[in-house]
Amino acid sequence: GESVGLHLPTLSVQEGDNSIINCAYSNSASDYFIWYKQESGKGPQFIIDIRSNMDKRQGQRVTVLLNKTVKHLSLQIAATQPGDSAVYFCAENRGGTYKYIFGTGTRLKVLA
Amino acid sequence: DAGVIQSPRHEVTEMGQEVTLRCKPISGHDYLFWYRQTMMRGLELLIYFNNNVPIDDSGMPEDRFSAKMPNASFSTLKIQPSEPRDSAVYFCASSLTGPGPQHFGDGTRLSIL
Protein backbone atom coordinates (compact mmCIF):
# COMPACT_ATOMS: atom_id res chain seq x y z
CA GLY A 1 0.00 0.00 0.00
CA GLU A 2 1.02 3.52 -0.38
CA SER A 3 1.00 6.35 2.08
CA VAL A 4 -2.65 6.78 2.91
CA GLY A 5 -2.68 10.50 3.38
CA LEU A 6 -0.58 13.57 3.89
CA HIS A 7 -2.56 14.42 7.00
CA LEU A 8 -2.47 11.16 8.89
CA PRO A 9 -2.13 11.63 12.63
CA THR A 10 1.38 10.65 13.60
CA LEU A 11 2.62 9.15 16.82
CA SER A 12 6.35 9.37 17.47
CA VAL A 13 7.70 7.04 20.11
CA GLN A 14 11.16 6.35 21.42
CA GLU A 15 12.44 2.86 20.78
CA GLY A 16 11.75 0.69 23.80
CA ASP A 17 8.84 2.78 25.02
CA ASN A 18 5.21 1.65 24.91
CA SER A 19 2.91 2.96 22.17
CA ILE A 20 -0.81 3.56 22.40
CA ILE A 21 -2.79 4.07 19.22
CA ASN A 22 -6.42 5.11 19.50
CA CYS A 23 -9.45 4.65 17.31
CA ALA A 24 -13.00 5.89 17.59
CA TYR A 25 -15.48 3.67 15.81
CA SER A 26 -18.73 4.79 14.35
CA ASN A 27 -21.43 2.21 14.90
CA SER A 28 -22.67 0.99 18.28
CA ALA A 29 -23.92 -2.15 16.53
CA SER A 30 -20.40 -3.16 15.48
CA ASP A 31 -19.41 -6.32 17.29
CA TYR A 32 -16.04 -7.31 15.89
CA PHE A 33 -12.90 -5.21 15.57
CA ILE A 34 -9.49 -5.71 14.00
CA TRP A 35 -6.22 -3.85 14.13
CA TYR A 36 -4.09 -3.89 10.99
CA LYS A 37 -0.54 -2.76 10.34
CA GLN A 38 0.41 -1.45 6.91
CA GLU A 39 4.02 -0.99 5.91
CA SER A 40 5.07 0.99 2.87
CA GLY A 41 4.41 -0.90 -0.32
CA LYS A 42 2.51 -3.67 1.43
CA GLY A 43 -1.07 -4.59 2.11
CA PRO A 44 -2.62 -4.32 5.58
CA GLN A 45 -1.46 -7.09 7.87
CA PHE A 46 -3.62 -8.52 10.66
CA ILE A 47 -2.32 -7.81 14.17
CA ILE A 48 -5.06 -8.66 16.64
CA ASP A 49 -8.84 -8.77 16.89
CA ILE A 50 -11.47 -8.50 19.58
CA ARG A 51 -15.17 -9.24 19.82
CA SER A 52 -17.64 -7.02 21.58
CA ASN A 53 -18.17 -9.48 24.42
CA MET A 54 -14.62 -8.74 25.57
CA ASP A 55 -12.97 -5.54 26.72
CA LYS A 56 -9.36 -6.63 26.51
CA ARG A 57 -7.31 -9.07 24.52
CA GLN A 58 -3.58 -9.67 24.55
CA GLY A 59 -1.20 -10.94 21.94
CA GLN A 60 2.53 -10.97 21.63
CA ARG A 61 3.64 -7.45 22.68
CA VAL A 62 0.21 -6.09 21.73
CA THR A 63 -2.96 -5.48 23.69
CA VAL A 64 -6.29 -4.27 22.38
CA LEU A 65 -8.74 -2.52 24.65
CA LEU A 66 -12.39 -1.98 23.79
CA ASN A 67 -14.64 0.57 25.48
CA LYS A 68 -18.12 0.12 24.07
CA THR A 69 -19.57 2.89 26.20
CA VAL A 70 -17.66 5.55 24.33
CA LYS A 71 -17.07 3.52 21.13
CA HIS A 72 -13.32 3.55 21.53
CA LEU A 73 -10.64 1.06 20.65
CA SER A 74 -6.95 1.22 21.46
CA LEU A 75 -3.87 -0.74 20.50
CA GLN A 76 -1.00 -0.89 22.92
CA ILE A 77 2.42 -1.99 21.71
CA ALA A 78 4.94 -2.87 24.38
CA ALA A 79 8.64 -2.13 23.98
CA THR A 80 8.20 -0.50 20.58
CA GLN A 81 10.79 -1.52 18.00
CA PRO A 82 11.93 0.10 14.73
CA GLY A 83 10.07 -2.64 12.85
CA ASP A 84 6.83 -1.39 14.35
CA SER A 85 7.03 1.77 12.25
CA ALA A 86 4.00 1.65 9.96
CA VAL A 87 0.46 2.93 9.55
CA TYR A 88 -2.05 1.28 11.88
CA PHE A 89 -5.75 0.92 11.07
CA CYS A 90 -8.69 -0.18 13.10
CA ALA A 91 -11.58 -1.86 11.34
CA GLU A 92 -15.09 -2.46 12.63
CA ASN A 93 -17.59 -5.05 11.52
CA ARG A 94 -21.27 -5.17 12.10
CA GLY A 95 -22.59 -8.61 12.87
CA GLY A 96 -24.33 -10.35 10.01
CA THR A 97 -22.28 -8.71 7.28
CA TYR A 98 -18.78 -9.06 5.98
CA LYS A 99 -18.31 -5.37 5.40
CA TYR A 100 -15.52 -3.79 7.37
CA ILE A 101 -15.27 -0.06 7.92
CA PHE A 102 -11.67 1.06 8.18
CA GLY A 103 -10.45 4.03 10.16
CA THR A 104 -8.25 6.65 8.58
CA GLY A 105 -5.10 5.28 10.18
CA THR A 106 -2.33 6.48 12.47
CA ARG A 107 1.30 6.61 11.43
CA LEU A 108 3.67 5.28 14.07
CA LYS A 109 7.26 6.49 13.93
CA VAL A 110 9.81 4.83 16.14
CA LEU A 111 12.74 7.01 17.05
CA ALA A 112 16.09 5.39 17.62
CA ASP B 1 1.68 -21.06 2.62
CA ALA B 2 1.34 -18.50 -0.14
CA GLY B 3 -0.63 -15.43 0.75
CA VAL B 4 -3.02 -13.51 -1.46
CA ILE B 5 -1.34 -12.88 -4.79
CA GLN B 6 -2.15 -9.86 -6.92
CA SER B 7 -0.97 -8.90 -10.35
CA PRO B 8 0.28 -6.69 -11.75
CA ARG B 9 1.99 -4.84 -8.90
CA HIS B 10 2.06 -1.65 -10.93
CA GLU B 11 0.02 -0.54 -13.91
CA VAL B 12 0.35 2.70 -15.82
CA THR B 13 -2.01 3.31 -18.71
CA GLU B 14 -3.73 6.08 -20.58
CA MET B 15 -7.27 7.13 -19.89
CA GLY B 16 -9.84 5.29 -21.91
CA GLN B 17 -7.96 2.02 -21.83
CA GLU B 18 -9.27 -1.14 -20.25
CA VAL B 19 -7.53 -2.22 -17.06
CA THR B 20 -7.71 -5.71 -15.58
CA LEU B 21 -6.47 -6.46 -12.09
CA ARG B 22 -6.02 -10.04 -10.95
CA CYS B 23 -6.17 -11.81 -7.64
CA LYS B 24 -5.50 -15.30 -6.36
CA PRO B 25 -6.92 -15.78 -2.85
CA ILE B 26 -5.55 -18.07 -0.20
CA SER B 27 -6.59 -21.64 -0.89
CA GLY B 28 -9.60 -22.65 1.18
CA HIS B 29 -10.81 -19.13 1.82
CA ASP B 30 -14.48 -18.72 0.97
CA TYR B 31 -14.60 -14.94 0.91
CA LEU B 32 -12.85 -12.55 -1.44
CA PHE B 33 -12.86 -8.78 -1.17
CA TRP B 34 -11.73 -5.98 -3.47
CA TYR B 35 -10.72 -2.67 -1.89
CA ARG B 36 -9.46 0.64 -3.18
CA GLN B 37 -7.10 2.86 -1.20
CA THR B 38 -6.59 6.54 -1.90
CA MET B 39 -5.14 9.43 0.02
CA MET B 40 -8.47 11.20 0.12
CA ARG B 41 -10.83 8.34 0.98
CA GLY B 42 -8.66 5.77 2.69
CA LEU B 43 -9.53 2.10 2.29
CA GLU B 44 -12.91 1.45 0.69
CA LEU B 45 -14.65 -1.84 0.05
CA LEU B 46 -15.71 -2.19 -3.59
CA ILE B 47 -17.22 -5.67 -3.73
CA TYR B 48 -17.04 -9.03 -2.02
CA PHE B 49 -17.72 -12.62 -3.04
CA ASN B 50 -18.74 -15.69 -1.11
CA ASN B 51 -18.07 -19.04 -2.77
CA ASN B 52 -17.45 -17.21 -6.07
CA VAL B 53 -20.81 -15.42 -5.95
CA PRO B 54 -20.90 -11.59 -5.68
CA ILE B 55 -22.69 -10.72 -2.46
CA ASP B 56 -22.40 -6.97 -2.17
CA ASP B 57 -21.23 -4.64 -4.92
CA SER B 58 -22.63 -1.46 -3.43
CA GLY B 59 -19.12 0.00 -3.18
CA MET B 60 -18.42 -0.28 -6.91
CA PRO B 61 -18.22 3.35 -7.97
CA GLU B 62 -19.67 3.16 -11.45
CA ASP B 63 -20.71 0.85 -14.24
CA ARG B 64 -17.20 1.22 -15.59
CA PHE B 65 -16.12 -1.15 -12.80
CA SER B 66 -16.87 -4.85 -12.91
CA ALA B 67 -15.59 -7.86 -10.98
CA LYS B 68 -15.76 -11.57 -11.60
CA MET B 69 -14.78 -14.72 -9.80
CA PRO B 70 -14.94 -17.59 -12.27
CA ASN B 71 -13.53 -20.08 -9.77
CA ALA B 72 -12.35 -20.34 -6.18
CA SER B 73 -8.77 -19.47 -7.03
CA PHE B 74 -9.11 -16.46 -9.28
CA SER B 75 -10.83 -13.10 -9.43
CA THR B 76 -10.57 -10.05 -11.67
CA LEU B 77 -11.47 -6.41 -11.28
CA LYS B 78 -11.92 -4.61 -14.56
CA ILE B 79 -12.20 -0.92 -15.33
CA GLN B 80 -13.42 0.04 -18.77
CA PRO B 81 -12.92 2.78 -19.78
CA SER B 82 -10.40 3.95 -17.22
CA GLU B 83 -10.22 7.57 -16.01
CA PRO B 84 -7.50 9.49 -14.12
CA ARG B 85 -9.65 9.54 -10.97
CA ASP B 86 -9.42 5.74 -10.86
CA SER B 87 -5.75 6.07 -9.92
CA ALA B 88 -5.31 4.32 -6.56
CA VAL B 89 -3.93 1.21 -4.95
CA TYR B 90 -6.31 -1.71 -5.35
CA PHE B 91 -6.19 -4.51 -2.81
CA CYS B 92 -7.62 -7.96 -2.85
CA ALA B 93 -8.21 -9.80 0.43
CA SER B 94 -9.58 -13.19 1.39
CA SER B 95 -10.91 -14.76 4.54
CA LEU B 96 -12.18 -18.05 5.84
CA THR B 97 -15.85 -18.68 6.38
CA GLY B 98 -17.29 -16.47 9.06
CA PRO B 99 -16.33 -13.00 10.22
CA GLY B 100 -12.66 -12.91 10.88
CA PRO B 101 -9.35 -11.46 9.80
CA GLN B 102 -8.95 -10.66 6.16
CA HIS B 103 -5.64 -11.44 4.53
CA PHE B 104 -4.55 -8.80 2.07
CA GLY B 105 -2.37 -8.99 -0.98
CA ASP B 106 0.27 -6.35 -1.59
CA GLY B 107 -1.94 -4.45 -3.98
CA THR B 108 -1.84 -3.09 -7.50
CA ARG B 109 -0.75 0.52 -7.82
CA LEU B 110 -2.78 1.88 -10.73
CA SER B 111 -1.98 5.15 -12.46
CA ILE B 112 -4.26 6.43 -15.21
CA LEU B 113 -2.68 9.23 -17.22
XYZ file of C-alpha atoms in Angstrom:
225
model
C 0.000 0.000 0.000
C 1.017 3.520 -0.384
C 0.995 6.348 2.075
C -2.648 6.781 2.913
C -2.682 10.496 3.378
C -0.583 13.571 3.890
C -2.557 14.419 7.002
C -2.466 11.156 8.894
C -2.135 11.626 12.629
C 1.379 10.645 13.596
C 2.617 9.151 16.821
C 6.349 9.371 17.470
C 7.698 7.038 20.112
C 11.165 6.352 21.423
C 12.440 2.863 20.776
C 11.753 0.689 23.803
C 8.837 2.782 25.021
C 5.213 1.651 24.910
C 2.912 2.963 22.169
C -0.809 3.563 22.403
C -2.795 4.074 19.218
C -6.421 5.109 19.499
C -9.450 4.648 17.307
C -13.004 5.894 17.593
C -15.481 3.674 15.809
C -18.731 4.786 14.350
C -21.427 2.210 14.904
C -22.667 0.991 18.278
C -23.925 -2.153 16.527
C -20.398 -3.163 15.482
C -19.408 -6.320 17.293
C -16.035 -7.309 15.892
C -12.898 -5.215 15.575
C -9.494 -5.715 14.003
C -6.221 -3.850 14.128
C -4.091 -3.888 10.990
C -0.537 -2.756 10.343
C 0.410 -1.445 6.912
C 4.022 -0.988 5.910
C 5.066 0.990 2.874
C 4.410 -0.903 -0.321
C 2.508 -3.674 1.430
C -1.070 -4.589 2.111
C -2.618 -4.323 5.578
C -1.457 -7.089 7.873
C -3.621 -8.519 10.665
C -2.316 -7.813 14.166
C -5.061 -8.659 16.640
C -8.844 -8.767 16.886
C -11.472 -8.500 19.584
C -15.166 -9.237 19.819
C -17.641 -7.017 21.581
C -18.171 -9.480 24.422
C -14.622 -8.738 25.570
C -12.975 -5.540 26.715
C -9.356 -6.634 26.512
C -7.310 -9.073 24.521
C -3.580 -9.668 24.549
C -1.199 -10.939 21.939
C 2.528 -10.973 21.626
C 3.642 -7.454 22.678
C 0.214 -6.093 21.728
C -2.960 -5.482 23.693
C -6.285 -4.271 22.377
C -8.742 -2.515 24.648
C -12.387 -1.977 23.788
C -14.641 0.566 25.477
C -18.117 0.120 24.069
C -19.573 2.891 26.200
C -17.657 5.551 24.325
C -17.074 3.523 21.135
C -13.321 3.547 21.531
C -10.642 1.060 20.654
C -6.952 1.219 21.460
C -3.872 -0.738 20.501
C -0.996 -0.894 22.925
C 2.421 -1.990 21.705
C 4.939 -2.866 24.382
C 8.638 -2.133 23.979
C 8.197 -0.504 20.583
C 10.791 -1.517 18.005
C 11.927 0.096 14.732
C 10.073 -2.641 12.849
C 6.828 -1.389 14.348
C 7.031 1.770 12.246
C 4.000 1.652 9.957
C 0.455 2.927 9.546
C -2.052 1.277 11.879
C -5.752 0.917 11.070
C -8.686 -0.178 13.105
C -11.580 -1.859 11.335
C -15.091 -2.462 12.626
C -17.587 -5.047 11.520
C -21.267 -5.167 12.103
C -22.592 -8.614 12.865
C -24.326 -10.348 10.007
C -22.280 -8.713 7.284
C -18.780 -9.063 5.976
C -18.309 -5.371 5.396
C -15.525 -3.787 7.372
C -15.274 -0.058 7.923
C -11.673 1.057 8.179
C -10.451 4.028 10.161
C -8.251 6.651 8.576
C -5.103 5.280 10.175
C -2.325 6.478 12.468
C 1.296 6.615 11.435
C 3.673 5.285 14.074
C 7.256 6.492 13.928
C 9.806 4.829 16.138
C 12.743 7.007 17.049
C 16.093 5.389 17.616
C 1.681 -21.063 2.620
C 1.343 -18.496 -0.140
C -0.633 -15.431 0.745
C -3.023 -13.507 -1.458
C -1.338 -12.876 -4.795
C -2.152 -9.861 -6.920
C -0.966 -8.898 -10.351
C 0.276 -6.694 -11.751
C 1.991 -4.835 -8.900
C 2.058 -1.647 -10.928
C 0.023 -0.535 -13.911
C 0.345 2.701 -15.820
C -2.010 3.314 -18.710
C -3.733 6.082 -20.582
C -7.272 7.128 -19.885
C -9.840 5.287 -21.914
C -7.955 2.022 -21.834
C -9.266 -1.140 -20.253
C -7.528 -2.222 -17.063
C -7.712 -5.710 -15.576
C -6.466 -6.459 -12.093
C -6.022 -10.035 -10.952
C -6.174 -11.814 -7.635
C -5.500 -15.300 -6.360
C -6.919 -15.776 -2.855
C -5.555 -18.071 -0.204
C -6.589 -21.643 -0.890
C -9.595 -22.647 1.179
C -10.811 -19.132 1.821
C -14.480 -18.719 0.972
C -14.598 -14.936 0.907
C -12.848 -12.552 -1.440
C -12.858 -8.784 -1.172
C -11.732 -5.978 -3.468
C -10.721 -2.671 -1.888
C -9.462 0.640 -3.177
C -7.102 2.858 -1.201
C -6.593 6.539 -1.899
C -5.144 9.434 0.022
C -8.474 11.195 0.115
C -10.834 8.345 0.978
C -8.659 5.770 2.691
C -9.534 2.099 2.292
C -12.914 1.453 0.694
C -14.649 -1.843 0.047
C -15.708 -2.189 -3.589
C -17.220 -5.667 -3.726
C -17.043 -9.028 -2.022
C -17.717 -12.618 -3.036
C -18.736 -15.691 -1.109
C -18.070 -19.042 -2.769
C -17.454 -17.214 -6.065
C -20.811 -15.421 -5.954
C -20.905 -11.590 -5.683
C -22.695 -10.719 -2.461
C -22.402 -6.965 -2.166
C -21.231 -4.643 -4.915
C -22.628 -1.460 -3.432
C -19.124 -0.004 -3.181
C -18.420 -0.283 -6.906
C -18.220 3.352 -7.970
C -19.670 3.158 -11.452
C -20.712 0.848 -14.240
C -17.198 1.218 -15.586
C -16.123 -1.146 -12.803
C -16.871 -4.854 -12.908
C -15.586 -7.858 -10.982
C -15.764 -11.571 -11.598
C -14.780 -14.722 -9.797
C -14.936 -17.595 -12.272
C -13.529 -20.083 -9.774
C -12.346 -20.341 -6.184
C -8.771 -19.470 -7.027
C -9.111 -16.458 -9.282
C -10.834 -13.096 -9.425
C -10.575 -10.055 -11.671
C -11.473 -6.412 -11.276
C -11.923 -4.612 -14.562
C -12.202 -0.920 -15.327
C -13.422 0.041 -18.774
C -12.919 2.784 -19.784
C -10.398 3.951 -17.216
C -10.218 7.566 -16.011
C -7.502 9.491 -14.125
C -9.646 9.544 -10.975
C -9.415 5.745 -10.865
C -5.748 6.067 -9.922
C -5.305 4.322 -6.560
C -3.929 1.207 -4.952
C -6.314 -1.713 -5.354
C -6.191 -4.514 -2.814
C -7.617 -7.965 -2.848
C -8.214 -9.796 0.433
C -9.575 -13.186 1.392
C -10.912 -14.761 4.545
C -12.175 -18.053 5.839
C -15.849 -18.677 6.384
C -17.293 -16.466 9.065
C -16.334 -13.002 10.223
C -12.662 -12.910 10.877
C -9.346 -11.464 9.798
C -8.950 -10.658 6.156
C -5.638 -11.439 4.526
C -4.548 -8.804 2.073
C -2.369 -8.987 -0.981
C 0.269 -6.352 -1.588
C -1.940 -4.450 -3.980
C -1.835 -3.091 -7.505
C -0.755 0.516 -7.816
C -2.776 1.885 -10.730
C -1.976 5.148 -12.459
C -4.258 6.434 -15.207
C -2.677 9.231 -17.219
